[in-house]
mmCIF file of C-alpha atoms in Angstrom:
data_model
loop_
_atom_site.group_PDB
_atom_site.id
_atom_site.type_symbol
_atom_site.label_atom_id
_atom_site.label_comp_id
_atom_site.label_asym_id
_atom_site.label_seq_id
_atom_site.Cartn_x
_atom_site.Cartn_y
_atom_site.Cartn_z
ATOM 1 C CA GLY A 1 0.000 0.000 0.000
ATOM 2 C CA ASP A 2 0.859 3.648 -0.092
ATOM 3 C CA SER A 3 3.281 4.951 2.541
ATOM 4 C CA VAL A 4 5.123 8.086 3.636
ATOM 5 C CA THR A 5 8.555 8.234 5.224
ATOM 6 C CA GLN A 6 9.954 11.342 6.866
ATOM 7 C CA MET A 7 12.803 12.162 9.213
ATOM 8 C CA GLU A 8 11.434 11.812 12.718
ATOM 9 C CA GLY A 9 13.640 14.297 14.479
ATOM 10 C CA PRO A 10 13.532 16.094 16.739
ATOM 11 C CA VAL A 11 15.161 18.820 14.712
ATOM 12 C CA THR A 12 16.616 21.707 16.692
ATOM 13 C CA LEU A 13 17.698 24.886 14.904
ATOM 14 C CA SER A 14 18.674 28.399 15.801
ATOM 15 C CA GLU A 15 16.504 31.272 14.646
ATOM 16 C CA GLU A 16 17.189 32.316 11.034
ATOM 17 C CA ALA A 17 18.715 28.941 10.155
ATOM 18 C CA PHE A 18 17.777 27.065 6.974
ATOM 19 C CA LEU A 19 15.297 24.221 7.377
ATOM 20 C CA THR A 20 14.911 21.026 5.390
ATOM 21 C CA ILE A 21 12.630 18.187 6.429
ATOM 22 C CA ASN A 22 12.869 15.211 4.106
ATOM 23 C CA CYS A 23 9.817 13.300 2.932
ATOM 24 C CA THR A 24 9.639 10.392 0.514
ATOM 25 C CA TYR A 25 6.645 8.371 -0.522
ATOM 26 C CA THR A 26 5.527 5.202 -2.241
ATOM 27 C CA ALA A 27 2.252 5.146 -4.107
ATOM 28 C CA THR A 28 0.580 3.027 -6.724
ATOM 29 C CA GLY A 29 -1.082 5.959 -8.454
ATOM 30 C CA TYR A 30 -0.438 9.669 -8.863
ATOM 31 C CA PRO A 31 -1.168 11.133 -5.455
ATOM 32 C CA SER A 32 -1.519 14.666 -4.221
ATOM 33 C CA LEU A 33 1.103 15.552 -1.612
ATOM 34 C CA PHE A 34 0.658 17.667 1.501
ATOM 35 C CA TRP A 35 2.509 19.162 4.424
ATOM 36 C CA TYR A 36 0.490 19.690 7.588
ATOM 37 C CA VAL A 37 1.685 21.523 10.728
ATOM 38 C CA GLN A 38 0.578 20.901 14.304
ATOM 39 C CA TYR A 39 1.254 23.602 16.876
ATOM 40 C CA PRO A 40 1.308 22.589 20.545
ATOM 41 C CA GLY A 41 -2.119 21.621 21.843
ATOM 42 C CA GLU A 42 -3.824 22.089 18.475
ATOM 43 C CA GLY A 43 -5.066 20.014 15.554
ATOM 44 C CA LEU A 44 -3.315 19.710 12.227
ATOM 45 C CA GLN A 45 -3.444 22.596 9.779
ATOM 46 C CA LEU A 46 -2.685 22.443 6.088
ATOM 47 C CA LEU A 47 0.616 24.192 5.375
ATOM 48 C CA LEU A 48 0.938 23.565 1.641
ATOM 49 C CA LYS A 49 0.122 21.049 -1.048
ATOM 50 C CA ALA A 50 0.985 20.004 -4.606
ATOM 51 C CA THR A 51 -1.242 17.980 -6.870
ATOM 52 C CA LYS A 52 1.044 16.911 -9.716
ATOM 53 C CA ALA A 53 4.678 16.355 -10.608
ATOM 54 C CA ASP A 54 6.935 19.451 -10.612
ATOM 55 C CA ASP A 55 4.314 21.540 -8.806
ATOM 56 C CA LYS A 56 5.674 23.703 -6.009
ATOM 57 C CA GLY A 57 3.534 24.364 -2.957
ATOM 58 C CA SER A 58 4.342 27.388 -0.838
ATOM 59 C CA ASN A 59 2.957 29.173 2.208
ATOM 60 C CA LYS A 60 4.335 31.330 5.043
ATOM 61 C CA GLY A 61 7.859 31.101 3.604
ATOM 62 C CA PHE A 62 7.771 27.291 3.411
ATOM 63 C CA GLU A 63 8.174 25.518 0.071
ATOM 64 C CA ALA A 64 8.060 21.949 -1.219
ATOM 65 C CA THR A 65 8.362 20.615 -4.775
ATOM 66 C CA TYR A 66 6.655 17.437 -5.994
ATOM 67 C CA ARG A 67 9.496 15.316 -7.424
ATOM 68 C CA LYS A 68 8.105 12.256 -9.156
ATOM 69 C CA GLU A 69 11.506 10.981 -10.276
ATOM 70 C CA THR A 70 12.758 10.775 -6.685
ATOM 71 C CA THR A 71 9.300 10.278 -5.098
ATOM 72 C CA SER A 72 10.039 13.113 -2.705
ATOM 73 C CA PHE A 73 8.357 16.220 -1.299
ATOM 74 C CA HIS A 74 10.950 17.852 0.952
ATOM 75 C CA LEU A 75 9.895 20.836 3.060
ATOM 76 C CA GLU A 76 12.210 23.876 3.109
ATOM 77 C CA LYS A 77 12.310 27.313 4.668
ATOM 78 C CA GLY A 78 15.105 29.796 4.259
ATOM 79 C CA SER A 79 14.987 31.409 7.702
ATOM 80 C CA VAL A 80 13.059 29.795 10.540
ATOM 81 C CA GLN A 81 11.524 31.668 13.441
ATOM 82 C CA VAL A 82 10.760 30.611 16.996
ATOM 83 C CA SER A 83 7.074 30.629 16.046
ATOM 84 C CA ASP A 84 7.755 27.826 13.521
ATOM 85 C CA SER A 85 8.329 25.374 16.385
ATOM 86 C CA ALA A 86 5.782 22.635 15.772
ATOM 87 C CA VAL A 87 5.359 19.085 14.460
ATOM 88 C CA TYR A 88 5.315 18.765 10.671
ATOM 89 C CA PHE A 89 3.531 15.910 8.894
ATOM 90 C CA CYS A 90 4.032 14.864 5.309
ATOM 91 C CA ALA A 91 0.993 13.183 3.749
ATOM 92 C CA LEU A 92 -0.299 11.847 0.475
ATOM 93 C CA LYS A 93 -3.708 11.118 -0.966
ATOM 94 C CA ASP A 94 -4.210 8.876 -3.942
ATOM 95 C CA TYR A 95 -7.426 9.162 -5.937
ATOM 96 C CA GLY A 96 -10.178 7.137 -4.287
ATOM 97 C CA GLN A 97 -8.013 6.357 -1.282
ATOM 98 C CA ASN A 98 -7.687 7.828 2.194
ATOM 99 C CA PHE A 99 -4.950 10.119 3.402
ATOM 100 C CA VAL A 100 -1.684 8.491 4.472
ATOM 101 C CA PHE A 101 0.372 10.449 7.007
ATOM 102 C CA GLY A 102 4.028 10.206 7.900
ATOM 103 C CA PRO A 103 5.076 9.891 11.562
ATOM 104 C CA GLY A 104 5.725 13.621 11.962
ATOM 105 C CA THR A 105 8.893 15.639 12.567
ATOM 106 C CA ARG A 106 9.188 17.800 15.643
ATOM 107 C CA LEU A 107 10.958 21.118 15.034
ATOM 108 C CA SER A 108 12.284 23.285 17.833
ATOM 109 C CA VAL A 109 13.659 26.721 16.984
ATOM 110 C CA LEU A 110 15.793 28.389 19.616
ATOM 111 C CA PRO A 111 16.121 32.183 19.919
ATOM 112 C CA ASN B 1 -17.646 29.649 11.093
ATOM 113 C CA ALA B 2 -16.050 27.309 13.636
ATOM 114 C CA GLY B 3 -14.764 24.695 11.155
ATOM 115 C CA VAL B 4 -14.446 21.356 12.951
ATOM 116 C CA THR B 5 -15.268 21.174 16.659
ATOM 117 C CA GLN B 6 -14.719 18.307 19.080
ATOM 118 C CA THR B 7 -15.952 17.581 22.578
ATOM 119 C CA PRO B 8 -14.701 16.913 25.148
ATOM 120 C CA LYS B 9 -11.179 18.316 25.060
ATOM 121 C CA PHE B 10 -9.918 15.973 27.733
ATOM 122 C CA GLN B 11 -11.341 12.861 29.396
ATOM 123 C CA VAL B 12 -10.171 10.327 31.941
ATOM 124 C CA LEU B 13 -11.829 6.909 31.950
ATOM 125 C CA LYS B 14 -11.431 3.743 33.932
ATOM 126 C CA THR B 15 -10.921 0.457 32.116
ATOM 127 C CA GLY B 16 -14.276 -0.894 30.971
ATOM 128 C CA GLN B 17 -16.113 2.424 30.970
ATOM 129 C CA SER B 18 -17.783 3.692 27.820
ATOM 130 C CA MET B 19 -17.886 7.120 26.247
ATOM 131 C CA THR B 20 -18.686 8.935 23.026
ATOM 132 C CA LEU B 21 -16.472 11.524 21.392
ATOM 133 C CA GLN B 22 -18.411 14.126 19.486
ATOM 134 C CA CYS B 23 -17.405 15.872 16.278
ATOM 135 C CA ALA B 24 -19.263 18.485 14.251
ATOM 136 C CA GLN B 25 -18.388 20.498 11.153
ATOM 137 C CA ASP B 26 -20.047 23.560 9.671
ATOM 138 C CA MET B 27 -18.289 23.498 6.302
ATOM 139 C CA ASN B 28 -20.872 21.346 4.512
ATOM 140 C CA HIS B 29 -18.173 18.789 3.723
ATOM 141 C CA ASN B 30 -19.214 15.320 2.609
ATOM 142 C CA SER B 31 -16.521 13.179 4.222
ATOM 143 C CA MET B 32 -15.546 12.898 7.869
ATOM 144 C CA TYR B 33 -12.780 10.962 9.593
ATOM 145 C CA TRP B 34 -11.616 9.807 13.009
ATOM 146 C CA TYR B 35 -7.873 9.407 13.663
ATOM 147 C CA ARG B 36 -5.818 8.568 16.677
ATOM 148 C CA GLN B 37 -2.382 10.045 17.242
ATOM 149 C CA ASP B 38 0.228 8.168 19.230
ATOM 150 C CA PRO B 39 3.877 9.146 19.771
ATOM 151 C CA GLY B 40 6.108 8.185 16.850
ATOM 152 C CA MET B 41 3.231 6.727 14.842
ATOM 153 C CA GLY B 42 1.687 9.730 13.160
ATOM 154 C CA LEU B 43 -2.043 9.604 12.566
ATOM 155 C CA ARG B 44 -3.846 6.302 12.119
ATOM 156 C CA LEU B 45 -7.317 6.174 10.628
ATOM 157 C CA ILE B 46 -9.949 4.547 12.832
ATOM 158 C CA TYR B 47 -13.162 5.009 10.835
ATOM 159 C CA TYR B 48 -14.391 7.285 8.122
ATOM 160 C CA SER B 49 -17.636 8.322 6.495
ATOM 161 C CA ALA B 50 -17.456 9.198 2.824
ATOM 162 C CA SER B 51 -20.957 10.629 2.866
ATOM 163 C CA GLU B 52 -23.996 10.905 5.083
ATOM 164 C CA GLY B 53 -25.351 7.438 5.836
ATOM 165 C CA THR B 54 -22.136 5.520 5.146
ATOM 166 C CA THR B 55 -19.271 4.478 7.388
ATOM 167 C CA ASP B 56 -16.203 2.348 6.767
ATOM 168 C CA LYS B 57 -13.367 0.877 8.791
ATOM 169 C CA GLY B 58 -9.927 2.366 8.621
ATOM 170 C CA GLU B 59 -6.576 0.996 9.717
ATOM 171 C CA VAL B 60 -7.329 0.498 13.446
ATOM 172 C CA PRO B 61 -11.116 0.059 13.995
ATOM 173 C CA ASN B 62 -11.097 -2.584 16.748
ATOM 174 C CA GLY B 63 -12.708 -1.393 19.973
ATOM 175 C CA TYR B 64 -14.525 1.516 18.329
ATOM 176 C CA ASN B 65 -17.863 2.236 16.713
ATOM 177 C CA VAL B 66 -19.035 5.301 14.832
ATOM 178 C CA SER B 67 -22.256 7.020 13.889
ATOM 179 C CA ARG B 68 -22.732 9.533 11.103
ATOM 180 C CA LEU B 69 -25.744 11.211 12.653
ATOM 181 C CA ASN B 70 -26.234 13.692 9.814
ATOM 182 C CA LYS B 71 -24.004 15.598 7.407
ATOM 183 C CA ARG B 72 -22.604 17.735 10.231
ATOM 184 C CA GLU B 73 -21.961 15.223 12.987
ATOM 185 C CA PHE B 74 -19.765 12.126 13.261
ATOM 186 C CA SER B 75 -19.343 10.495 16.667
ATOM 187 C CA LEU B 76 -16.846 7.894 17.893
ATOM 188 C CA ARG B 77 -17.835 5.476 20.646
ATOM 189 C CA LEU B 78 -15.677 3.381 22.923
ATOM 190 C CA GLU B 79 -17.930 0.670 24.354
ATOM 191 C CA SER B 80 -15.414 -0.732 26.863
ATOM 192 C CA ALA B 81 -12.328 1.421 27.169
ATOM 193 C CA ALA B 82 -8.893 -0.166 27.463
ATOM 194 C CA PRO B 83 -5.533 1.403 28.434
ATOM 195 C CA SER B 84 -4.350 0.802 24.843
ATOM 196 C CA GLN B 85 -6.928 3.377 23.757
ATOM 197 C CA THR B 86 -5.119 6.136 25.618
ATOM 198 C CA SER B 87 -4.384 8.557 22.809
ATOM 199 C CA VAL B 88 -5.238 11.870 21.231
ATOM 200 C CA TYR B 89 -8.222 11.611 18.902
ATOM 201 C CA PHE B 90 -8.731 13.919 15.949
ATOM 202 C CA CYS B 91 -11.763 14.390 13.792
ATOM 203 C CA ALA B 92 -11.379 15.740 10.265
ATOM 204 C CA ALA B 93 -13.679 16.817 7.441
ATOM 205 C CA GLU B 94 -13.062 16.833 3.708
ATOM 206 C CA TRP B 95 -15.121 17.950 0.735
ATOM 207 C CA GLY B 96 -14.188 14.736 -1.055
ATOM 208 C CA GLY B 97 -12.160 13.651 -4.042
ATOM 209 C CA GLY B 98 -8.653 14.402 -2.878
ATOM 210 C CA GLU B 99 -9.182 17.793 -1.338
ATOM 211 C CA THR B 100 -7.731 19.151 1.877
ATOM 212 C CA GLN B 101 -8.735 17.702 5.227
ATOM 213 C CA TYR B 102 -9.610 20.120 8.014
ATOM 214 C CA PHE B 103 -8.943 18.979 11.552
ATOM 215 C CA GLY B 104 -10.556 19.609 14.894
ATOM 216 C CA PRO B 105 -8.518 20.561 17.983
ATOM 217 C CA GLY B 106 -8.449 16.991 19.315
ATOM 218 C CA THR B 107 -9.640 15.059 22.363
ATOM 219 C CA ARG B 108 -7.018 13.804 24.768
ATOM 220 C CA LEU B 109 -8.176 10.516 26.325
ATOM 221 C CA LEU B 110 -6.539 8.775 29.247
ATOM 222 C CA VAL B 111 -7.724 5.275 30.164
ATOM 223 C CA LEU B 112 -6.570 4.047 33.568
#
């Protein structure tokens, strides 16, 4: 079945550092790919998504590009802030199937 | 427009007790989902309802039942709680067909 693998962390960075969280997937079809963010004590919120190969999703300074050739959807941000501290989930959804979530990556940004 | 709401926010149960987790959405979305979140395991799907009047098992349905009361409401019932059901439970709603899922704030359940 479909699956998502991501670095589990925790990832600890200093403010203004560059962030990369790796995500790779396996899927039988041509899924849409998502990054969700979970702030402490809250539910998941959609951060960005991409629906086809070579699409780039972006939001709040975060970016991820749908790479079909490497089956990856890595999350990047050029300069993280303390307020970016959260758990980040990579996810995919194949047509007619349910969402599949990765295990989540906890990010801590220190001032 | 509250999105997806869940009650209660926190609950403590004793082994063998029953309870129902409530979820409601005001987005007129067709599909609704119940997940549990455990450390290091991401979100696992318990049950889902693709549309009003239908429900289906997800990855981890044992020990749970659901009711899609109407388009807005989707409840999760634990008939006889077990310590293994200690978790954080999230409800989500989706228009359908590969669109974004919107999540509630979660219910933290502790079974002693």
